[in-house]
Short mmCIF file of C-alpha atoms in Angstrom, two decimals:
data_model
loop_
_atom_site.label_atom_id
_atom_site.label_comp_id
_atom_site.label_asym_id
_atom_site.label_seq_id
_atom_site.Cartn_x
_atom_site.Cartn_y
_atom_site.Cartn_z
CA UNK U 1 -137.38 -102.06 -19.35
CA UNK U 2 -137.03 -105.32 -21.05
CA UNK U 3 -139.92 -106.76 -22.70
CA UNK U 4 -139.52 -110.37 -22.77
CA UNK U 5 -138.42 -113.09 -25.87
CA UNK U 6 -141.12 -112.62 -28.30
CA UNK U 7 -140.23 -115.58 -30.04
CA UNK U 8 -141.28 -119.38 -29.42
CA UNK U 9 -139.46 -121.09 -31.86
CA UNK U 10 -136.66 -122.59 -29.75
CA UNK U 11 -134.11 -125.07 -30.23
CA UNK U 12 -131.60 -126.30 -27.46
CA UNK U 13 -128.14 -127.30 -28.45
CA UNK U 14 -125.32 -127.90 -25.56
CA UNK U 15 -127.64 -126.33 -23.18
CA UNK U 16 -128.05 -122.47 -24.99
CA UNK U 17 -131.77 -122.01 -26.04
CA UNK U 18 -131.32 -120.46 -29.60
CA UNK U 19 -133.88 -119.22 -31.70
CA UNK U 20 -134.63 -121.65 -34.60
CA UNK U 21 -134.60 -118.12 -36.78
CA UNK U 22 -133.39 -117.67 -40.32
CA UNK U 23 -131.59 -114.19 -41.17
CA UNK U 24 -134.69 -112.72 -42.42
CA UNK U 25 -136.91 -113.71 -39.37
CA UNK U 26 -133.69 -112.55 -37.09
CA UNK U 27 -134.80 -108.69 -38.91
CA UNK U 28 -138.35 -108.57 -38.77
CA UNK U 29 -138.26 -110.10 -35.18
CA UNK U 30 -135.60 -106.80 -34.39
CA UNK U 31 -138.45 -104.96 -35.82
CA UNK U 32 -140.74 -105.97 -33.68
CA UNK U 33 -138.85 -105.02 -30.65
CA UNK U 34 -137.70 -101.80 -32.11
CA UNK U 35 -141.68 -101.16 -32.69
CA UNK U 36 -142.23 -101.40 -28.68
CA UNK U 37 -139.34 -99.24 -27.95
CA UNK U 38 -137.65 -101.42 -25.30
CA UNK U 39 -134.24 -102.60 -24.65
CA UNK U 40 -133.06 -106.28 -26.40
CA UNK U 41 -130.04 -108.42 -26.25
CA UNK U 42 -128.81 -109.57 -30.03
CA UNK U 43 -126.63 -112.47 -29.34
CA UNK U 44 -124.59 -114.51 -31.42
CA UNK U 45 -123.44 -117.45 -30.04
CA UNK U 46 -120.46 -120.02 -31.65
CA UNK U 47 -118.44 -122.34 -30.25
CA UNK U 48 -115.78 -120.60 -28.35
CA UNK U 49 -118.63 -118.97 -26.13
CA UNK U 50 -120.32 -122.28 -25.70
CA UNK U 51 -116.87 -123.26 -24.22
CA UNK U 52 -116.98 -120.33 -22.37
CA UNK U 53 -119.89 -120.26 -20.70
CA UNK U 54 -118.74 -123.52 -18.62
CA UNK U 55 -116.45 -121.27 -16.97
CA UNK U 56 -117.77 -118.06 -16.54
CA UNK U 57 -120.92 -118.60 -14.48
CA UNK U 58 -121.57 -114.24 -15.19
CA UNK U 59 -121.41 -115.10 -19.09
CA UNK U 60 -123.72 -117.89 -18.69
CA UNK U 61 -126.17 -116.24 -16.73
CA UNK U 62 -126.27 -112.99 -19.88
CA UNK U 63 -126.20 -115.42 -22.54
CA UNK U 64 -129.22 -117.37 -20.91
CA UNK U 65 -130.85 -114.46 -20.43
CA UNK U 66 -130.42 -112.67 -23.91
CA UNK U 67 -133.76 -111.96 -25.82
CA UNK U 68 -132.45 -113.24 -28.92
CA UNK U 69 -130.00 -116.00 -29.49
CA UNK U 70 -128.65 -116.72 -33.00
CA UNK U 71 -125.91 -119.52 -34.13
CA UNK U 72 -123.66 -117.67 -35.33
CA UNK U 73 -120.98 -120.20 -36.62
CA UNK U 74 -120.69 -123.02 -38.68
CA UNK U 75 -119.99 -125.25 -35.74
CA UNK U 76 -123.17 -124.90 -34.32
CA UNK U 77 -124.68 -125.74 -37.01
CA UNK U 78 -123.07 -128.56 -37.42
CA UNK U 79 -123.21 -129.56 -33.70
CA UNK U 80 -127.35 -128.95 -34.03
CA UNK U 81 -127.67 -131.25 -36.99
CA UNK U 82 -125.06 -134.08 -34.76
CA UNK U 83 -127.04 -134.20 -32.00
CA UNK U 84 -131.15 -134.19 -34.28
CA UNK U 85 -131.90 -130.51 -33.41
CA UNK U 86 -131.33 -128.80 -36.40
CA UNK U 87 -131.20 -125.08 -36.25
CA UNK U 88 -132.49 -123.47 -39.72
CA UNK U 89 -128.91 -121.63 -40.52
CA UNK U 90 -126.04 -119.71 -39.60
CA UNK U 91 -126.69 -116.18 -38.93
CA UNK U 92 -122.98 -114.25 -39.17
CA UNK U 93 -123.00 -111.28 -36.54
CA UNK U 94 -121.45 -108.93 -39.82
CA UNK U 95 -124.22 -110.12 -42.30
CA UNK U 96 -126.64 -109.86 -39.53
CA UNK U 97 -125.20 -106.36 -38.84
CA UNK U 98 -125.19 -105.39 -42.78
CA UNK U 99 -128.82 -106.48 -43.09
CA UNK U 100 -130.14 -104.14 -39.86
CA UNK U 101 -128.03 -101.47 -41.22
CA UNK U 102 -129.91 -101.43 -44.50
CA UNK U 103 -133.10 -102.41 -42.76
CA UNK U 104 -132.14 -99.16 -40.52
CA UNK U 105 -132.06 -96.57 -43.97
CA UNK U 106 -134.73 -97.87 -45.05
CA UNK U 107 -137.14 -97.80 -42.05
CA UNK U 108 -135.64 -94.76 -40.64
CA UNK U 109 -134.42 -96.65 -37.33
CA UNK U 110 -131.48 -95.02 -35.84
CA UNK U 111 -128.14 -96.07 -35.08
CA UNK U 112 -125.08 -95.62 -32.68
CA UNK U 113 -121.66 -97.51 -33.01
CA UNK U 114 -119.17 -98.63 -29.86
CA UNK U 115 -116.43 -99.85 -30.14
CA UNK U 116 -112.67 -100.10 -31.83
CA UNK U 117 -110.19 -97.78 -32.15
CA UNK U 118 -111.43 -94.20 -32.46
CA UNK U 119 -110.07 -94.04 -36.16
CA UNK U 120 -111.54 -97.16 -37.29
CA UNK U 121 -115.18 -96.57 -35.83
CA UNK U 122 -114.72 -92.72 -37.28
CA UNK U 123 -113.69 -94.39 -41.08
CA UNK U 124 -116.44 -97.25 -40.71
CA UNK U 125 -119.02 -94.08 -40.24
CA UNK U 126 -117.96 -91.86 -42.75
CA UNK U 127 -117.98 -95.30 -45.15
CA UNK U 128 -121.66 -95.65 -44.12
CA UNK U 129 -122.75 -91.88 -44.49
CA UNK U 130 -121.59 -92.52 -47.94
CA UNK U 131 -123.19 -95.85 -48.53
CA UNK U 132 -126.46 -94.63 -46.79
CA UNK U 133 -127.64 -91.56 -47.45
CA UNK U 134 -131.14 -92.07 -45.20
CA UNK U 135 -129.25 -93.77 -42.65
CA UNK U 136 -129.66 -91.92 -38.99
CA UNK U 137 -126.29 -91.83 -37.19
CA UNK U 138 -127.38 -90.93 -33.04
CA UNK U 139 -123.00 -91.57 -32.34
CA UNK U 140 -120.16 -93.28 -32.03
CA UNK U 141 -117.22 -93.81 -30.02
CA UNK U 142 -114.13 -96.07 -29.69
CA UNK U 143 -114.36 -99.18 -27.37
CA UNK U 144 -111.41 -97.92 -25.07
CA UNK U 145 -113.03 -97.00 -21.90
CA UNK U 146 -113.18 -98.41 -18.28
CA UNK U 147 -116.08 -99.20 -16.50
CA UNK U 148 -116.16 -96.31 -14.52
CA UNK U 149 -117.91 -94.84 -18.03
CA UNK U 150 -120.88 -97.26 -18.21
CA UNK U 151 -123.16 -94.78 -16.32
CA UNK U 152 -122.34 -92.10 -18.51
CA UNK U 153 -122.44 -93.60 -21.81
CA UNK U 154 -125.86 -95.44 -20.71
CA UNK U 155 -127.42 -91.99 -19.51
CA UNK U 156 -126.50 -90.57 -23.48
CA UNK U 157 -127.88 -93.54 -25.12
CA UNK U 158 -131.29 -93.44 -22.91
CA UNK U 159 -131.42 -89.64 -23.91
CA UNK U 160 -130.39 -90.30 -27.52
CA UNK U 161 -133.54 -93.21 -27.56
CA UNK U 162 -131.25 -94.76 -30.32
CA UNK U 163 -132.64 -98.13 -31.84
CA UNK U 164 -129.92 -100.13 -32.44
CA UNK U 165 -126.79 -100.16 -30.23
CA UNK U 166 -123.65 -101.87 -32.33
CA UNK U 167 -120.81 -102.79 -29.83
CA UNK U 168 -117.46 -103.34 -31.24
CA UNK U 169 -115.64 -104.84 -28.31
CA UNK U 170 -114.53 -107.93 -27.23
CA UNK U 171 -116.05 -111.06 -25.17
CA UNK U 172 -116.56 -110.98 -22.62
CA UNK U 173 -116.34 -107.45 -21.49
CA UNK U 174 -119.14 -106.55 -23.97
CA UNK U 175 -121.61 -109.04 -23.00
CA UNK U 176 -121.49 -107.34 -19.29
CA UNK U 177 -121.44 -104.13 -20.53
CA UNK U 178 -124.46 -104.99 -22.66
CA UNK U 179 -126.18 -106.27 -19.32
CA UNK U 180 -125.02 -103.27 -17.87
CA UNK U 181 -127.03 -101.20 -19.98
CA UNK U 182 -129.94 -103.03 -19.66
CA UNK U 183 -130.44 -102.92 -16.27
CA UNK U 184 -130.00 -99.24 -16.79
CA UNK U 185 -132.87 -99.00 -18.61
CA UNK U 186 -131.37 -98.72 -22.24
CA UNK U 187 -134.31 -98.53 -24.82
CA UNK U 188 -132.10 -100.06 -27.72
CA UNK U 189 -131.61 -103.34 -29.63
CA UNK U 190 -128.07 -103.83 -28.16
CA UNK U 191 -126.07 -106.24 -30.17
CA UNK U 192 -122.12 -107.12 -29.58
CA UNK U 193 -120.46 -107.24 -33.28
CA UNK U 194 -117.05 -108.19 -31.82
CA UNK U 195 -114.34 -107.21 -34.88
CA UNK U 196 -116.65 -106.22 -37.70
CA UNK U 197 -116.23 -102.32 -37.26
CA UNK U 198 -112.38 -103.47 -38.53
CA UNK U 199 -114.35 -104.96 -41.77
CA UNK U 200 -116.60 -102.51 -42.88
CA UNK U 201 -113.44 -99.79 -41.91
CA UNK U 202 -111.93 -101.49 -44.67
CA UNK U 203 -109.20 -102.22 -42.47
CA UNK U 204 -109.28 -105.76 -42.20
CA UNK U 205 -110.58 -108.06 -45.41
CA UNK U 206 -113.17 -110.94 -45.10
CA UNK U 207 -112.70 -114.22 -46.78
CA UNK U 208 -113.72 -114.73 -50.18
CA UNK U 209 -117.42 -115.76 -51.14
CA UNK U 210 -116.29 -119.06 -52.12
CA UNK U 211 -115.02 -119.46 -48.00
CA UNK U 212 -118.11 -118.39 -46.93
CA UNK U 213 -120.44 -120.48 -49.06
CA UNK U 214 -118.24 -123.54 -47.50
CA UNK U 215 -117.82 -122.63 -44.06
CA UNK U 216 -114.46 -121.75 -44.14
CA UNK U 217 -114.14 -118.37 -42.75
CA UNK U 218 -112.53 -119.33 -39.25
CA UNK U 219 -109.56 -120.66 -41.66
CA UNK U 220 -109.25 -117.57 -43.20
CA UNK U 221 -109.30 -115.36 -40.58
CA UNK U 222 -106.52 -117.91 -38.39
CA UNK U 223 -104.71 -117.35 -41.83
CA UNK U 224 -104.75 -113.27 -41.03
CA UNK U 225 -104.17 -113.70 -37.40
CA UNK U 226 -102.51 -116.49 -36.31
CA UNK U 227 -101.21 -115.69 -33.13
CA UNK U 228 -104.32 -114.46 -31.50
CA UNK U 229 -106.68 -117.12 -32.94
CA UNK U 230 -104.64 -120.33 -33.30
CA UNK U 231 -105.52 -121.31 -29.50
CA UNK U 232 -109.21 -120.23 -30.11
CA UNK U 233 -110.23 -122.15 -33.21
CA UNK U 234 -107.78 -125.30 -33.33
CA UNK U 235 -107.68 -126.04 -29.60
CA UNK U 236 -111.10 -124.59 -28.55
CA UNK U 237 -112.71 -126.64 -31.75
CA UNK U 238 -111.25 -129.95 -30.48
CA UNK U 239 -112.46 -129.00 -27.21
CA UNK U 240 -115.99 -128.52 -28.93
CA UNK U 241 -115.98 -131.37 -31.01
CA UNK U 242 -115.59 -133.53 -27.72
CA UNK U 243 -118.62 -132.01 -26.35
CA UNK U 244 -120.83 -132.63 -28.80
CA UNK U 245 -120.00 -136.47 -28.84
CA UNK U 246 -120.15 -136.28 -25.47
CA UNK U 247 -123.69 -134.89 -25.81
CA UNK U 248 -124.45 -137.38 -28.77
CA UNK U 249 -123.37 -140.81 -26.44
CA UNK U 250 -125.55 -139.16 -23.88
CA UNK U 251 -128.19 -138.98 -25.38
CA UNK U 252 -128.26 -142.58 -27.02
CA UNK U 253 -127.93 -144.06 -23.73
CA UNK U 254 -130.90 -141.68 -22.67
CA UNK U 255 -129.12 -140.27 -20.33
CA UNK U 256 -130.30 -136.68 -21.13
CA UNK U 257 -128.23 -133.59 -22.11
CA UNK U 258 -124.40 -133.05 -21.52
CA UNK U 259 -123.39 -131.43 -18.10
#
């Protein structure tokens, strides 16, 4: 059962209704779905699924419907503040993920990790047994799997009535599987984390603080992986950029949103 967004404080930006949430509200308003012990959609949303939602009608229709919608690159914040509908900050899926996982050993809210290979979400475990000694561990397991294994893996987490669902896998195969598991009746905060179980595996490094602090992550992480993410972030970005002017002349003519 899904209970419905419990949060007003909206903000629309290229047609995606995110909430106008800082990190901190993003935890206590996880709390407060946790506390009613029904199944939630985390989403963060950036650029490159912006972009894709104009072509995957599926996508659009999950994203739409997710109970919680965060900006979760610097581009949308920057796109928000463009077009006069400032969103409060940038909430990164890892930090966000870092910040339930304390919230988790402190609270006593348990866990279960999907996603990767099976020896990086097996190190990224044993990492947080040692960094967490209170933390509640329901499972694990790697992200390789067909879809002929939703019903089984949906039936373990409904028995395991685990809080919080992290799903290591990539868009946009994990937003349907997330769906998926809603409409099985999941009880869980579900919330894609895309390659993070690679960072806190210590197998792949993030950029330094100094990146972060000026929004230059995405530059780091093309710098690690160029092949894969060259198309994404330099093409897809120009492809973004010409949205949001898009969106910007539309709106000074009054012509309403971008289409």
């Amino acid at each position: 059962m899904r209970l419905g967004k419990l949060n007003k404080k909206k903000i629309d930006v290229l047609g995606v209704s995110f909430d106008a949430l800082t990190m901190d509200e993003t935890v206590e308003l996880v709390q407060r779905y946790i506390s009613r012990h029904v199944g939630a959609h985390l989403l963060g949303v950036n650029a490159d699924k912006i972009l894709a939602i104009e072509k995957d009608k599926r996508l659009d229709k999950i994203v739409h419907s997710a109970d919680i919608i965060n900006a979760d690159g610097a581009s949308v914040i920057l796109a928000s503040k463009v077009l006069n509908t400032p969103l409060p900050e940038r909430v990164a899926g890892i930090d966000l993920m870092q910040r339930l996982l304390d919230t988790a050993a402190k609270n006593g809210n348990s866990v279960y990790f999907i996603g990767a290979r099976n020896e990086v979400v097996s190190e990224m475990v044993k990492r947080l047994i040692q960094k967490y000694q209170n933390l509640i561990i329901s499972g694990y397991r790697d992200g390789y799997f067909d879809e002929s294994c939703w019903k089984d893996i949906a039936t373990k987490l409904k028995k395991s009535r685990t809080d919080i669902v992290f799903i290591g896998i990539t868009s946009p195969l994990k937003e349907y599987f997330i769906d998926y598991l809603l409409s099985e009746g999941v009880p869980s905060i579900l919330m894609g984390v895309g390659g993070s179980f690679d960072v806190l595996a210590g197998k792949v490094r993030r950029a330094p603080v100094w990146m972060q602090k000026i929004n230059l992550e995405w530059l780091y992480r093309v710098y690690q992986e160029p092949r894969r993410l060259f198309m994404r972030y330099f093409i897809g970005n120009s492809r973004f950029i010409i949205k949001v002017i898009r969106s910007k002349f539309l709106k000074n003519d009054g012509n309403g949103e971008d289409v």
